[in-house]
Coordinates of C-alpha atoms (C1' of nucleotides) in Angstrom, one line a residue:
Chain P
M1 CA 24.8 28.3 15.0
K2 CA 21.8 26.1 15.5
R3 CA 21.9 22.8 13.8
L4 CA 19.1 22.6 11.3
V5 CA 20.1 19.1 10.1
P6 CA 19.4 16.1 12.3
A7 CA 22.7 14.2 12.3
P8 CA 25.3 15.5 10.0
S9 CA 28.0 13.2 11.5
A10 CA 29.6 10.7 9.2
T11 CA 27.4 10.9 6.2
P12 CA 29.5 10.5 3.1
A13 CA 28.1 11.8 -0.1
A14 CA 28.6 8.4 -1.7
S15 CA 26.1 6.6 0.5
L16 CA 23.5 9.2 -0.3
T17 CA 23.8 8.4 -3.9
D18 CA 23.5 4.7 -3.2
R19 CA 20.3 5.2 -1.2
L20 CA 18.8 7.3 -3.9
A21 CA 19.7 4.7 -6.6
R22 CA 17.7 2.0 -4.9
G23 CA 15.1 4.4 -3.8
D24 CA 14.6 5.6 -0.2
L25 CA 11.2 7.1 0.4
M26 CA 12.3 8.5 3.7
A27 CA 14.7 10.8 1.9
A28 CA 13.0 14.0 0.9
A29 CA 14.8 14.2 -2.5
C30 CA 14.1 10.6 -3.6
P31 CA 12.5 10.3 -7.0
S32 CA 10.5 7.4 -5.8
R33 CA 8.3 9.9 -4.0
E34 CA 7.1 11.2 -7.4
V35 CA 6.2 7.7 -8.6
L36 CA 4.4 7.1 -5.3
R37 CA 2.4 10.3 -5.8
H38 CA 1.3 9.2 -9.3
V39 CA 0.4 5.7 -8.3
T40 CA -1.4 6.7 -5.1
S41 CA -3.0 9.7 -6.6
R42 CA -6.7 10.0 -6.3
W43 CA -7.4 8.5 -9.8
G44 CA -4.1 6.7 -10.2
V45 CA -5.2 3.9 -7.9
L46 CA -8.5 3.6 -9.6
V47 CA -7.0 3.6 -13.1
L48 CA -4.6 0.9 -12.3
I49 CA -7.4 -1.2 -10.9
A50 CA -9.7 -0.5 -13.8
L51 CA -7.0 -1.6 -16.2
E52 CA -6.1 -4.8 -14.4
G53 CA -6.5 -7.7 -16.7
R54 CA -8.0 -5.8 -19.6
T55 CA -7.4 -3.3 -22.3
R56 CA -9.8 -0.4 -22.2
R57 CA -10.6 2.7 -24.2
F58 CA -10.6 6.2 -22.7
G59 CA -14.3 6.6 -22.4
D60 CA -14.6 3.1 -21.1
I61 CA -12.3 3.8 -18.2
R62 CA -14.0 7.0 -17.6
R63 CA -17.4 5.4 -17.3
A64 CA -15.9 2.7 -15.0
I65 CA -14.6 5.2 -12.5
G66 CA -17.2 7.3 -10.9
G67 CA -16.5 11.0 -10.7
V68 CA -13.4 11.4 -12.9
S69 CA -13.3 14.3 -15.2
E70 CA -11.9 13.8 -18.7
R71 CA -9.1 16.2 -17.9
M72 CA -8.0 14.3 -14.8
L73 CA -8.3 10.9 -16.4
A74 CA -6.1 12.1 -19.3
Q75 CA -3.6 13.6 -16.9
T76 CA -3.5 10.5 -14.7
L77 CA -3.1 8.2 -17.7
Q78 CA -0.2 10.3 -18.9
W79 CA 1.5 10.2 -15.5
L80 CA 1.2 6.4 -15.5
E81 CA 2.3 6.1 -19.1
H82 CA 5.3 8.3 -18.3
D83 CA 6.2 6.0 -15.4
G84 CA 6.0 3.0 -17.6
M85 CA 2.9 1.6 -16.0
V86 CA 0.5 2.1 -18.8
D87 CA 0.7 1.4 -22.5
R88 CA -1.2 3.8 -24.8
R89 CA -2.0 2.6 -28.2
A90 CA -3.8 5.0 -30.6
R91 CA -5.3 4.1 -33.9
D92 CA -5.2 6.8 -36.4
V93 CA -8.9 6.8 -37.2
V94 CA -11.3 9.6 -37.5
P95 CA -13.3 9.3 -34.3
P96 CA -10.3 8.9 -32.0
H97 CA -9.8 5.4 -30.8
V98 CA -7.2 4.8 -28.1
E99 CA -6.6 1.7 -26.1
Y100 CA -4.9 1.6 -22.7
S101 CA -3.5 -1.3 -21.0
L102 CA -1.0 -2.1 -18.2
T103 CA 2.6 -2.9 -18.9
P104 CA 4.3 -5.6 -16.9
L105 CA 5.5 -2.9 -14.6
G106 CA 1.9 -1.6 -14.3
R107 CA 0.6 -5.0 -13.6
E108 CA 2.9 -5.4 -10.6
A109 CA 2.0 -2.0 -9.3
A110 CA -1.7 -2.6 -9.8
E111 CA -1.4 -5.8 -7.8
K112 CA 0.0 -3.9 -4.8
V113 CA -2.4 -1.1 -5.1
R114 CA -5.4 -3.4 -5.5
A115 CA -4.4 -5.2 -2.3
L116 CA -4.6 -2.0 -0.4
A117 CA -7.8 -0.9 -2.1
D118 CA -9.4 -4.3 -1.4
W119 CA -8.4 -4.2 2.2
I120 CA -10.0 -0.8 2.6
E121 CA -13.2 -1.8 0.9
I122 CA -13.6 -4.9 3.0
N123 CA -12.6 -3.2 6.2
L124 CA -14.6 -0.1 5.7
P125 CA -17.1 -1.1 8.5
R126 CA -14.3 -1.6 10.9
I127 CA -12.8 1.7 10.1
A128 CA -16.1 3.5 10.3
E129 CA -16.7 1.9 13.7
S130 CA -13.5 3.2 15.1
R131 CA -14.4 6.7 14.1
P132 CA -15.6 8.9 16.9
R133 CA -19.3 9.3 16.6
A134 CA -20.7 12.8 16.9
G135 CA -23.0 13.1 19.9
R136 CA -23.0 9.4 20.5
G137 CA -21.0 7.5 23.0
V138 CA -19.5 4.1 22.5
A139 CA -21.8 1.2 22.6
T140 CA -21.6 -1.1 25.6
Chain O
M1 CA -29.8 1.4 -31.6
K2 CA -27.1 3.3 -30.0
R3 CA -26.3 2.3 -26.5
L4 CA -24.9 5.2 -24.6
V5 CA -24.8 3.4 -21.3
P6 CA -23.0 0.1 -20.9
A7 CA -25.7 -2.0 -19.3
P8 CA -28.4 -0.1 -17.4
S9 CA -30.5 -3.2 -17.1
A10 CA -31.6 -4.4 -13.7
T11 CA -29.9 -2.0 -11.3
P12 CA -32.1 -1.7 -8.3
A13 CA -31.4 1.1 -5.8
A14 CA -31.0 -1.4 -3.0
S15 CA -27.9 -2.9 -4.5
L16 CA -26.3 0.5 -4.4
T17 CA -26.6 0.7 -0.7
D18 CA -25.2 -2.7 -0.4
R19 CA -22.2 -1.8 -2.4
L20 CA -21.6 1.3 -0.4
A21 CA -21.8 -0.7 2.9
R22 CA -19.0 -3.0 1.9
G23 CA -17.2 -0.2 0.1
D24 CA -16.9 0.3 -3.6
L25 CA -14.1 2.6 -4.7
M26 CA -15.4 2.9 -8.2
A27 CA -18.5 4.7 -6.8
A28 CA -17.9 8.4 -6.5
A29 CA -19.7 8.8 -3.2
C30 CA -18.1 5.9 -1.4
P31 CA -16.6 6.8 2.0
S32 CA -13.7 4.4 1.4
R33 CA -12.3 7.0 -1.0
E34 CA -11.7 9.3 1.9
V35 CA -9.8 6.6 3.8
L36 CA -7.8 5.9 0.7
R37 CA -6.9 9.5 0.5
H38 CA -5.6 9.6 4.0
V39 CA -3.7 6.4 3.8
T40 CA -2.2 7.2 0.5
S41 CA -1.6 10.8 1.2
R42 CA 1.9 12.2 0.7
W43 CA 2.8 11.7 4.4
G44 CA 0.2 9.1 5.3
V45 CA 2.2 6.4 3.6
L46 CA 5.4 7.4 5.3
V47 CA 3.9 7.7 8.7
L48 CA 2.4 4.3 8.6
I49 CA 5.7 2.9 7.6
A50 CA 7.6 4.8 10.2
L51 CA 5.3 3.6 12.8
E52 CA 5.4 0.0 11.8
G53 CA 6.7 -2.2 14.7
R54 CA 7.4 0.7 17.1
T55 CA 6.0 3.4 19.1
R56 CA 7.3 6.8 18.4
R57 CA 7.1 10.4 19.6
F58 CA 6.1 13.2 17.4
G59 CA 9.5 14.7 17.0
D60 CA 10.9 11.3 16.4
I61 CA 8.6 10.6 13.5
R62 CA 9.3 14.0 12.1
R63 CA 13.0 13.4 12.1
A64 CA 12.5 10.0 10.5
I65 CA 10.6 11.3 7.6
G66 CA 12.5 13.7 5.5
G67 CA 10.7 16.9 4.5
V68 CA 7.6 16.8 6.6
S69 CA 6.5 20.0 8.3
E70 CA 5.2 19.9 11.8
R71 CA 1.8 21.1 10.6
M72 CA 1.5 18.3 8.0
L73 CA 2.7 15.6 10.3
A74 CA 0.2 16.7 12.9
Q75 CA -2.6 16.8 10.3
T76 CA -1.7 13.4 8.9
L77 CA -1.5 11.8 12.3
Q78 CA -4.9 13.2 13.1
W79 CA -6.4 11.8 9.9
L80 CA -5.0 8.4 10.6
E81 CA -6.1 8.6 14.2
H82 CA -9.6 9.5 13.1
D83 CA -9.6 6.5 10.8
G84 CA -8.6 4.2 13.6
M85 CA -5.1 3.5 12.3
V86 CA -3.1 5.3 14.8
D87 CA -3.2 5.4 18.6
R88 CA -2.2 8.6 20.2
R89 CA -1.2 8.6 23.8
A90 CA -0.3 11.8 25.5
R91 CA 1.3 12.1 28.9
D92 CA 0.2 15.2 30.8
V93 CA 3.7 16.5 31.5
V94 CA 5.1 19.8 31.1
P95 CA 7.2 19.5 28.0
P96 CA 4.6 17.7 26.0
H97 CA 5.3 14.0 25.6
V98 CA 3.1 12.1 23.1
E99 CA 3.5 8.7 21.8
Y100 CA 2.1 7.3 18.6
S101 CA 1.7 3.8 17.6
L102 CA -0.3 1.7 15.1
T103 CA -3.6 0.1 16.1
P104 CA -4.3 -3.4 14.8
L105 CA -6.2 -1.7 11.9
G106 CA -3.2 0.5 11.2
R107 CA -0.8 -2.5 11.3
E108 CA -2.8 -4.2 8.5
A109 CA -3.0 -1.1 6.5
A110 CA 0.7 -0.4 7.0
E111 CA 1.5 -3.8 5.7
K112 CA -0.3 -3.2 2.4
V113 CA 1.2 0.3 2.1
R114 CA 4.7 -0.9 2.8
A115 CA 4.4 -3.6 0.2
L116 CA 3.7 -0.9 -2.4
A117 CA 6.4 1.4 -1.1
D118 CA 8.9 -1.4 -1.1
W119 CA 8.0 -2.4 -4.6
I120 CA 8.5 1.2 -5.8
E121 CA 11.8 1.6 -4.0
I122 CA 13.1 -1.6 -5.4
N123 CA 11.8 -1.1 -8.9
L124 CA 12.8 2.5 -9.2
P125 CA 15.6 1.7 -11.6
R126 CA 13.1 -0.1 -13.9
I127 CA 10.7 2.7 -13.7
A128 CA 13.3 5.3 -14.4
E129 CA 14.5 3.2 -17.4
S130 CA 11.1 3.1 -19.0
R131 CA 10.8 6.9 -18.8
P132 CA 11.4 8.6 -22.1
R133 CA 14.9 10.2 -22.0
A134 CA 15.1 13.7 -23.3
G135 CA 17.4 13.7 -26.3
R136 CA 18.8 10.3 -25.6
G137 CA 17.8 7.1 -27.3
V138 CA 17.4 3.7 -25.5
A139 CA 20.5 1.9 -24.6
T140 CA 21.4 -1.2 -26.5
Chain B
dC1 C1' 16.1 35.8 34.0
dT2 C1' 16.7 34.3 29.3
dT3 C1' 16.9 30.4 26.3
dC4 C1' 15.7 25.9 24.8
dA5 C1' 12.8 21.9 23.9
dT6 C1' 8.2 19.6 23.2
dA7 C1' 3.9 19.0 20.6
dC8 C1' 1.2 21.2 18.9
dT9 C1' -2.5 25.2 16.8
dA10 C1' -3.6 29.4 14.2
dA11 C1' -3.1 32.5 10.5
dC12 C1' -1.6 33.4 6.2
dA13 C1' 0.7 32.1 1.6
dA14 C1' 1.9 29.3 -2.1
dA15 C1' 1.6 25.3 -4.7
dA16 C1' -0.7 21.4 -6.5
dA17 C1' -4.6 18.9 -7.7
dT18 C1' -9.0 18.9 -9.5
dG19 C1' -13.1 20.6 -11.9
dT20 C1' -15.8 23.1 -15.7
dA21 C1' -16.5 24.7 -20.1
dC22 C1' -15.2 25.0 -24.6
dG23 C1' -12.8 23.7 -28.9
dT24 C1' -11.1 20.2 -32.3
dA25 C1' -11.5 17.1 -36.5
dC26 C1' -14.0 14.0 -38.7
dT27 C1' -17.5 10.5 -39.3
dT28 C1' -22.0 8.5 -38.6
dA29 C1' -26.9 9.2 -37.7
dC30 C1' -30.9 11.8 -38.6
Chain W
dG1 C1' -27.6 20.7 -42.7
dT2 C1' -27.7 19.6 -37.6
dA3 C1' -26.5 16.8 -33.8
dA4 C1' -23.8 13.4 -31.5
dG5 C1' -19.7 10.9 -30.3
dT6 C1' -14.4 10.3 -29.6
dA7 C1' -10.1 11.5 -27.0
dC8 C1' -8.2 14.7 -25.8
dG9 C1' -5.8 20.2 -25.1
dT10 C1' -6.4 24.7 -23.1
dA11 C1' -7.9 28.4 -20.3
dC12 C1' -9.7 29.6 -16.2
dA13 C1' -11.9 28.9 -11.4
dT14 C1' -12.1 26.4 -7.3
dT15 C1' -10.6 23.3 -3.8
dT16 C1' -7.2 20.8 -1.4
dT17 C1' -2.9 20.2 0.2
dT18 C1' 1.3 21.7 1.8
dG19 C1' 4.5 25.1 3.6
dT20 C1' 6.0 29.1 6.7
dT21 C1' 6.0 31.7 10.6
dA22 C1' 4.7 32.7 14.9
dG23 C1' 2.9 31.6 19.3
dT24 C1' 1.7 28.5 23.7
dA25 C1' 2.7 26.3 28.4
dT26 C1' 6.1 24.8 31.4
dG27 C1' 10.2 22.9 33.4
dA28 C1' 15.2 22.4 33.0
dA29 C1' 19.6 24.4 31.8
dG30 C1' 22.5 28.3 31.8

DNA sequence: CTTCATACTAACAAAAATGTACGTACTTAC
DNA sequence: GTAAGTACGTACATTTTTGTTAGTATGAAG
């Protein structure tokens, strides 16, 4: 009889539903966690940023983001499309021609994501500094 | 006159170094990508948020975040500590007592991360709506 | 003396993400 | 005819992440 759950006291099922409706990242079962995963995935962040303000073709995006494989880019774009962040528009022409752009939802997300990315880029020196140097003590 | 590359004109090697110094997420080799991974990792986001504004003990954080295993929490905290976002303070007492808190760097990062998390939580309904329903058409 | 709690680490396993290589369908370039 | 380019899908291999379980040291509680 060990209690595996933290605090089972007074937790009506109704409130749980409410919390999940609005989204509660601290709750293990919240669907928002999946969205977060997509948006903050390795390439998700970069795709959102690459698409900010402009429509781009697949190959275009690929060349813009260093290191993405076609497979991963396609996958990431599908995740984001599924989450309503990206709009995919394919022309039915012989050499495939597909254009990707952000939806209003995607634009909002991209804004937040870019804010974080920008912060990291700008503060990289500070972060690197605070990292423990191997074999070297702190500078006086 | 086929141009395979977008614009290879005038790209001196020196500028590459400059871009890496400041941090350029679009460059495959940029160290900022690692930081991004840590900060946007599954638990990294939640840890930063859980630590915002308060110092917490290991078990405390664990109970706050639904679904984390001890192993992953420890790992995530180490990543963030290594990146200078989290300050770990251990008292040398018998039952281990360790307190975690955000550094100034961590506070700034947490702010950005929370902005994104909040946005997702609040807009979950909109996101869910835009998802293609299986077998169900859009509501009028 | 046995059990429990804390904050982990180590070892092993499973799941998820990512990468590589190849194929496609058709057109343009050569 | 041969080669290249597009936007992927598929199969398979590898890497990374995450989870599970067990163990540690020590004092307090029983």
